[in-house]
Short mmCIF file of C-alpha atoms in Angstrom, two decimals:
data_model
loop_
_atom_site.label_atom_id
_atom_site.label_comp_id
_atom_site.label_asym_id
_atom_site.label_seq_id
_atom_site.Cartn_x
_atom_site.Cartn_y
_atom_site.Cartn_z
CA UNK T 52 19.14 18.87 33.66
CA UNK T 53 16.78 20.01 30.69
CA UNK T 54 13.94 22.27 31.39
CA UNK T 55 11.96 21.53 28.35
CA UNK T 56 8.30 20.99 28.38
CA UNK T 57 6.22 17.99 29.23
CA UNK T 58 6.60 14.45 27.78
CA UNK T 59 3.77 12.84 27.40
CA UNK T 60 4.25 8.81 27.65
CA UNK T 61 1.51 7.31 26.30
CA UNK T 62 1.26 3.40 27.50
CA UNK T 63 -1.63 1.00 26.25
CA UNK T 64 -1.94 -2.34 28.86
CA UNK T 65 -3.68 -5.35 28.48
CA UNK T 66 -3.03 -8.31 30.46
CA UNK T 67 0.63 -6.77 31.74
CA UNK T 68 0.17 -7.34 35.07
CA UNK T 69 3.80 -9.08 36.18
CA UNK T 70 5.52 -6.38 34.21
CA UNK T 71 3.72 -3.27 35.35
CA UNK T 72 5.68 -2.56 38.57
CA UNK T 73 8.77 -2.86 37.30
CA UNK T 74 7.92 -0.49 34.33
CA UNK T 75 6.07 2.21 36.45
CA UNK T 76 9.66 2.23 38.77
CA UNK T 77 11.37 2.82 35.68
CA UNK T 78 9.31 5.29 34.49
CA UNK T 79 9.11 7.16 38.02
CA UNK T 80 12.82 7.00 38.14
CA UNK T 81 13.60 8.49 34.68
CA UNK T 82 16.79 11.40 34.55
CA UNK T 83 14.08 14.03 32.90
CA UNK T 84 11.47 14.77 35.69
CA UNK T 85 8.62 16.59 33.60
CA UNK T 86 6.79 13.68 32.05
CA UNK T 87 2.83 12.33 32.69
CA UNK T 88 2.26 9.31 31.71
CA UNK T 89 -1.01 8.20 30.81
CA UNK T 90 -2.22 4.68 31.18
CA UNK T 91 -4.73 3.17 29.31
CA UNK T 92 -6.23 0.29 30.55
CA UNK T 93 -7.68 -1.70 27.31
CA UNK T 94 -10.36 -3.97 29.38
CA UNK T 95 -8.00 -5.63 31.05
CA UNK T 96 -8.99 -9.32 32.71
CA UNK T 97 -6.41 -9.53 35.12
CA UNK T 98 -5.14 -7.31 37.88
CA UNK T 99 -3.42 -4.84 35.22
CA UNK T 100 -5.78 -1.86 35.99
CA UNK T 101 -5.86 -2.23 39.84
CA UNK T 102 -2.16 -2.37 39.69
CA UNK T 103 -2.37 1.31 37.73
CA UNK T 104 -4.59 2.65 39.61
CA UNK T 105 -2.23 1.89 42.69
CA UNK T 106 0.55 3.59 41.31
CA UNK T 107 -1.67 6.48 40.19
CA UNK T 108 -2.24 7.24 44.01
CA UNK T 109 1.19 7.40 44.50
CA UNK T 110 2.66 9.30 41.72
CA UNK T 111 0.95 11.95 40.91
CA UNK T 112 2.66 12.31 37.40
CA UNK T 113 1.13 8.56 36.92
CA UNK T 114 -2.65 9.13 34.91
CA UNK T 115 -5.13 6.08 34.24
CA UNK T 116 -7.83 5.86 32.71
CA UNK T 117 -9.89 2.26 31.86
CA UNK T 118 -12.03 1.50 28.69
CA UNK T 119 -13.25 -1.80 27.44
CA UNK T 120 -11.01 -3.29 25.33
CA UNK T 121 -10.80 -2.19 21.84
CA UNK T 122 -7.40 -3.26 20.56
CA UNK T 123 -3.81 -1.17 20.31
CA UNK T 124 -4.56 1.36 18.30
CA UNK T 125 -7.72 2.15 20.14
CA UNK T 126 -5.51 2.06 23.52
CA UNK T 127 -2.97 4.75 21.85
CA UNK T 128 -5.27 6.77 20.01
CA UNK T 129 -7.19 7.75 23.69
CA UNK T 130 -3.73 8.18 25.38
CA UNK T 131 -3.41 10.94 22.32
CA UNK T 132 -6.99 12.25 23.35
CA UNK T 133 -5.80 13.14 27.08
CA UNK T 134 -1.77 13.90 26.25
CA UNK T 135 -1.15 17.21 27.42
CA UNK T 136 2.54 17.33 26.50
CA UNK T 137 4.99 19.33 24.15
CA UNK T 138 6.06 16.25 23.01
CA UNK T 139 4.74 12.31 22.54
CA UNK T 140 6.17 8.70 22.96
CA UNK T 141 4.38 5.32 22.68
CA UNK T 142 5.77 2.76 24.93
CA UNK T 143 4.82 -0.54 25.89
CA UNK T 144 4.40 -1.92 29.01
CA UNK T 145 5.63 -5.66 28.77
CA UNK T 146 8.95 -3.46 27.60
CA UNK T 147 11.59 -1.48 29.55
CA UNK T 148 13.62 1.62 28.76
CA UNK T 149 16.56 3.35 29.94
CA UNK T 150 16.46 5.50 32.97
CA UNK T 151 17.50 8.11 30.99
CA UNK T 152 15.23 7.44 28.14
CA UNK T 153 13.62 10.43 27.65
CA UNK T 154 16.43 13.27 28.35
CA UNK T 155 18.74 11.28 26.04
CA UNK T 156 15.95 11.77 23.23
CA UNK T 157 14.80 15.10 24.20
CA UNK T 158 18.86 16.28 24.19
CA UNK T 159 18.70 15.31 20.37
CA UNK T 160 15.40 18.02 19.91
CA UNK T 161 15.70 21.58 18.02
CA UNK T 162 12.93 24.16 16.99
CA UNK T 163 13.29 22.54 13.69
CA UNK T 164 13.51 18.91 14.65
CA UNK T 165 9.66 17.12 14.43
CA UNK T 166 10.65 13.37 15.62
CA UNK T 167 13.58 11.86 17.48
CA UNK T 168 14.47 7.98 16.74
CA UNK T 169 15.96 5.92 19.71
CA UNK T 170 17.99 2.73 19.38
CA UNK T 171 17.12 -0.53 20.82
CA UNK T 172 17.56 -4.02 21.04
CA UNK T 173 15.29 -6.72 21.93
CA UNK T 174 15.78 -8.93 24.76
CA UNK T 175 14.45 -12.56 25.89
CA UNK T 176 12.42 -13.22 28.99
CA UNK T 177 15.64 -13.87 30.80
CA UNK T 178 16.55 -10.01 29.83
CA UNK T 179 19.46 -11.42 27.88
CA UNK T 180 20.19 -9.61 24.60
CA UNK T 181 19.10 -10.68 21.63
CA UNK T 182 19.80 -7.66 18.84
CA UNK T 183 21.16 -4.89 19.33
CA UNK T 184 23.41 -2.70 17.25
CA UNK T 185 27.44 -2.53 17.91
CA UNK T 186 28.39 0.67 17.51
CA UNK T 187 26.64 4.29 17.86
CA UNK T 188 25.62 6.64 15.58
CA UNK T 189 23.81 9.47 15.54
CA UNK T 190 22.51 12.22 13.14
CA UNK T 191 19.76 14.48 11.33
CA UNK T 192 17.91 13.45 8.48
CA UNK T 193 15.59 14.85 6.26
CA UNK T 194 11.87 13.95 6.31
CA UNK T 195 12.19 11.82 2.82
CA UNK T 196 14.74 10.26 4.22
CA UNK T 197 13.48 9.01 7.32
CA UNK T 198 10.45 7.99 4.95
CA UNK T 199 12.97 6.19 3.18
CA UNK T 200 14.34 4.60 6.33
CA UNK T 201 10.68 2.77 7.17
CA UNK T 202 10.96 0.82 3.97
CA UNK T 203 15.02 0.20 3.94
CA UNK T 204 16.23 0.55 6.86
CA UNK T 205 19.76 1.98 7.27
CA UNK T 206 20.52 1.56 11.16
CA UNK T 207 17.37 0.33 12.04
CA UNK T 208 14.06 0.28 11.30
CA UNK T 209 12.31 3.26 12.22
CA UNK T 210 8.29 1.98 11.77
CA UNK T 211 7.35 1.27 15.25
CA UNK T 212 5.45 3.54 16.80
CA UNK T 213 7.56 2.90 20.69
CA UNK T 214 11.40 4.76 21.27
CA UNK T 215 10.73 7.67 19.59
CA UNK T 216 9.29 11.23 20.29
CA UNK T 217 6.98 13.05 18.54
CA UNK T 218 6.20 16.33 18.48
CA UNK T 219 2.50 16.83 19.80
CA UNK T 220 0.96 19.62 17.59
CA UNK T 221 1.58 18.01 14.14
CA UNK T 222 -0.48 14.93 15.81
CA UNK T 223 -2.92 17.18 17.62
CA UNK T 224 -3.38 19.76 14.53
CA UNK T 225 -3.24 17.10 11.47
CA UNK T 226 -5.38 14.65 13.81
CA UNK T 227 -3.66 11.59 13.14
CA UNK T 228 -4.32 8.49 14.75
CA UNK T 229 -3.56 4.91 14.80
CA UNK T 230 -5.27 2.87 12.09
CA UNK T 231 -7.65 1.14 14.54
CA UNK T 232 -8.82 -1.49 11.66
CA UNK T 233 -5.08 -2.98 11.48
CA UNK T 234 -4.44 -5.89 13.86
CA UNK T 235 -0.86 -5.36 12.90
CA UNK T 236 1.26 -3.38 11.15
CA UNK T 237 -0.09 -0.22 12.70
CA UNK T 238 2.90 0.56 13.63
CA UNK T 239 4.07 1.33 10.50
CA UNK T 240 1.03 2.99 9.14
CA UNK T 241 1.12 5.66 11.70
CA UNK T 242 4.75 6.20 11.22
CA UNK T 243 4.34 7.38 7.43
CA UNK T 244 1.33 8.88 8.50
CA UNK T 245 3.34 11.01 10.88
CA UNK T 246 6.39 11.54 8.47
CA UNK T 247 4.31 12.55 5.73
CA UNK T 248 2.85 15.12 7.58
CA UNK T 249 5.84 16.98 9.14
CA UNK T 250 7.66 19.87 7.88
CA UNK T 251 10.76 19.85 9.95
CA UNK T 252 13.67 17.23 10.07
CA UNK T 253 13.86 13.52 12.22
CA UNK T 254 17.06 13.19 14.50
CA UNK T 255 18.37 9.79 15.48
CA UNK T 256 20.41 7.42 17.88
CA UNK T 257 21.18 3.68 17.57
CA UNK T 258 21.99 4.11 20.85
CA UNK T 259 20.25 1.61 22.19
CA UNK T 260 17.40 3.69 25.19
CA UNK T 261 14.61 1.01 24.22
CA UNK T 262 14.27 -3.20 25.52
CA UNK T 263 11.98 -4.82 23.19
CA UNK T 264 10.78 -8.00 25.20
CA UNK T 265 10.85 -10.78 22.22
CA UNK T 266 7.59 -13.19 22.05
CA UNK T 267 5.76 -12.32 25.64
CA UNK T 268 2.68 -14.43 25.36
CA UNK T 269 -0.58 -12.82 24.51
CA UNK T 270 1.44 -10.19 22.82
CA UNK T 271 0.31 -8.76 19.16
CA UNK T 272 3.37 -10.55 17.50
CA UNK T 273 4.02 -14.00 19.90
CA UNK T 274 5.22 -17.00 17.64
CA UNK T 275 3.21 -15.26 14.24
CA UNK T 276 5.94 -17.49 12.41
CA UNK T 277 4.32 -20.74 13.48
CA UNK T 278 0.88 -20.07 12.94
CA UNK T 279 -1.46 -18.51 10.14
CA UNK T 280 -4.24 -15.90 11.56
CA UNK T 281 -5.59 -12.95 10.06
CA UNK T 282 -3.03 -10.82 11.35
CA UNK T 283 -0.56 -11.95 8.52
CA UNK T 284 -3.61 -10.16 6.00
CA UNK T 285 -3.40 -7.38 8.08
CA UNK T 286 0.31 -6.88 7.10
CA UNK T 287 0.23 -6.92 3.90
CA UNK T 288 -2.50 -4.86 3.31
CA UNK T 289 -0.80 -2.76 6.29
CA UNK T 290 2.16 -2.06 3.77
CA UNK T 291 -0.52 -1.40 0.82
CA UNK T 292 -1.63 1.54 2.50
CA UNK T 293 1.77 2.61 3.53
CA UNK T 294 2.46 2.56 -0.01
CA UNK T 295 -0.42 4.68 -0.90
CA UNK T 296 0.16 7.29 1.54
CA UNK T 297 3.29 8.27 -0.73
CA UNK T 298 0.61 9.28 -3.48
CA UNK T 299 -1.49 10.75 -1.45
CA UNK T 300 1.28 12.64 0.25
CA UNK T 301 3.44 13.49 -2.93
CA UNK T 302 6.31 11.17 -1.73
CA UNK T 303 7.76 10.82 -5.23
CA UNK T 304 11.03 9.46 -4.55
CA UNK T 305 11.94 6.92 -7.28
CA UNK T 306 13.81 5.14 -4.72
CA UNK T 307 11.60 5.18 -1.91
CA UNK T 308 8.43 4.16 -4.08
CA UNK T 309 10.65 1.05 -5.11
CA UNK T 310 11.56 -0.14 -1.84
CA UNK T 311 7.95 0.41 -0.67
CA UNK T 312 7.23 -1.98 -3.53
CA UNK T 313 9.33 -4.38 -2.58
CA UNK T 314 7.84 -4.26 0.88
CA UNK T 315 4.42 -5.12 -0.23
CA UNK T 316 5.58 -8.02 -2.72
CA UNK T 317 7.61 -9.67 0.36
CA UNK T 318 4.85 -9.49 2.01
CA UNK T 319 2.62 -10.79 -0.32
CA UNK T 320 4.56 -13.63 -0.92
CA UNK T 321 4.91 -14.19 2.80
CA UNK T 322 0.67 -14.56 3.28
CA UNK T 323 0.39 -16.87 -0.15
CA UNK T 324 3.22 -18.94 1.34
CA UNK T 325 1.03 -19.14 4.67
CA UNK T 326 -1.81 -19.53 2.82
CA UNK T 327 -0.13 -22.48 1.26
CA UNK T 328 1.41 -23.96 4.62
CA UNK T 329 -1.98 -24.24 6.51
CA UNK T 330 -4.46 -24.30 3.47
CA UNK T 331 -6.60 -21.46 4.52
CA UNK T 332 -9.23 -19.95 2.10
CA UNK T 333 -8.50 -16.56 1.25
CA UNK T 334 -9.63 -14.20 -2.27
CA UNK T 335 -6.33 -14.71 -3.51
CA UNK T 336 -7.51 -13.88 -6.72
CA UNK T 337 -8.55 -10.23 -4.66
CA UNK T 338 -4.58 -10.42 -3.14
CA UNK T 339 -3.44 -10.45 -6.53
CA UNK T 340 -5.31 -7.81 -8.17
CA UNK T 341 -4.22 -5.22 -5.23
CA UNK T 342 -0.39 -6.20 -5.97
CA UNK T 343 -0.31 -5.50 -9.83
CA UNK T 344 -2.46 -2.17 -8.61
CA UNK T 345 0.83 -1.37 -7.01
CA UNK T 346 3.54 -3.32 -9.09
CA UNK T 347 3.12 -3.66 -12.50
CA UNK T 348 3.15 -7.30 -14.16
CA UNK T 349 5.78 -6.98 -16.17
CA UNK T 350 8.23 -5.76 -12.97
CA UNK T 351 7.08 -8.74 -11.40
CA UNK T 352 10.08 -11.18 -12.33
CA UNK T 353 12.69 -8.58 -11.14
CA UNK T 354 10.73 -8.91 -7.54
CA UNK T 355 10.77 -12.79 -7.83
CA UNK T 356 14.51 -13.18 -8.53
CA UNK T 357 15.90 -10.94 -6.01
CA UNK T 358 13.87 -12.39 -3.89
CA UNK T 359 15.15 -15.72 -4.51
CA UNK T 360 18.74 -14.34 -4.33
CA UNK T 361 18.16 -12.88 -0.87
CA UNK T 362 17.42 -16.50 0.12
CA UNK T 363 20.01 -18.31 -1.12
#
């Protein structure tokens, strides 16, 4: 058994109610003992909170704590508030994790390691699997790398902010929080956000420690293929700022700056096409000007035909 510090496990819930027991047992139940994990209850309008707040009176490691609903990031950045532990990790709710979870992840920790990346895989309602890598691999990487890693992924893509662990005092000393303006791609944002603020090295798994539940409904990213909203914006200008972080930062990695390119012309073409699909007014002329800020005109063309080639 390990005897390292306290995990903090950091869960934001809205509207979970018919997953909540089921996640609370695993979490009660998990190999590594010395976890609290702190619920925040984003305004819930169901029974979510009153289901918390009966597992908090059993399980003393359980903590809740309700606010009116502000959104993800707002959810996550007060579970960062009240964390007490040595280390952080972000899960969700309406998802499930291995019962050994958390040792598995801690066992891959050294003084000099700053984050640990879990596999996953998602799964359908049914809990049958959807993705999920075949074989296992693990390793250490440096922090450019595991930059790199957001924007091309090798294994798999590190940019959510759920099945990892971070280590508490860069958060708590740098202050970084979630990007509570971004409906979506938050994720991501915090992730460079994080990287670009460590000094140490990110260890990894694809083994896979982490269920993803694919399209619950009411969640941030149900059916966002089949509809436009302003979420979609959010994405791209999501990646934008990603992007900018590496100048801010000093991330001058030829390669990484030209995959994070590449990331915000995909999805720039992805909100025109939407755009296009359900004829919604938008400043496209705005949308334009803030992609040849980041990718010239004249490297335009190159984006457009591999593009093309990728869907062919």
């Amino acid at each position: 058994m390990l005897t390292k510090g306290i995990v903090s496990v950091i869960v934001p819930a809205y509207n979970v109610s018919d997953y909540l027991d089921t996640f609370f047992t695993c979490m009660m139940n998990q190999t590594y003992e010395n976890i609290e994990v702190i619920v925040i209850d984003d305004g819930s309008t169901d029974n979510s909170g009153e289901i918390c707040d009966k597992w908090a009176k059993m399980e003393s490691r359980i903590k809740v704590f309700h606010k009116d609903n502000g959104g993800l990031s707002s959810a996550r950045n007060k579970g960062i508030e009240l964390a007490q532990g040595e280390w952080m990790t972000f899960l969700d709710p309406d998802d499930t994790v291995s019962f050994g979870y958390i040792e598995s992840l801690l066992s891959l920790t050294t003084e000099d390691i700053d984050q640990v990346i879990g596999g996953w895989e998602s799964r359908d309602q049914d809990g049958n699997t959807i993705t999920s890598l075949q074989s296992t691999v693990s390793g250490v990487i440096s922090k450019n790398e595991a930059i790199l890693w957001v924007f091309h992924p090798k294994y798999l893509w590190p940019g959510f902010a759920w099945g990892k662990l971070y280590r508490s005092s860069i958060i708590k000393e740098n202050n970084l929080r979630f990007d509570e303006s971004q409906w979506l791609c938050e994720d991501g944002v915090f992730s460079i956000l994080f990287l670009c603020n460590i000094q140490g090295k990110v260890s990894f798994t694809t083994e896979p420690l982490y269920y993803y539940l694919v399209d619950r409904i009411g969640s941030n990213t149900y059916k966002s293929n089949e509809k436009y909203s302003e979420k979609v914006l959010h994405e791209f200008y999501g990646y934008v700022k990603m992007f900018k972080m590496l100048s801010e930062y000093h991330i001058n990695s030829p390669k990484t700056r030209l995959f994070a390119k590449w990331n915000v012309y995909v999805m720039y073409r992805r909100l025109i096409r939407k755009l296009d699909r359900f004829k919604v007014f938008a400043p496209r002329a705005e949308l334009y000007e803030t992609l040849i800020s980041i990718i010239p005109t004249w490297q335009l063309p190159f984006f457009s035909l591999i593009l093309r080639f990728k869907r062919k």
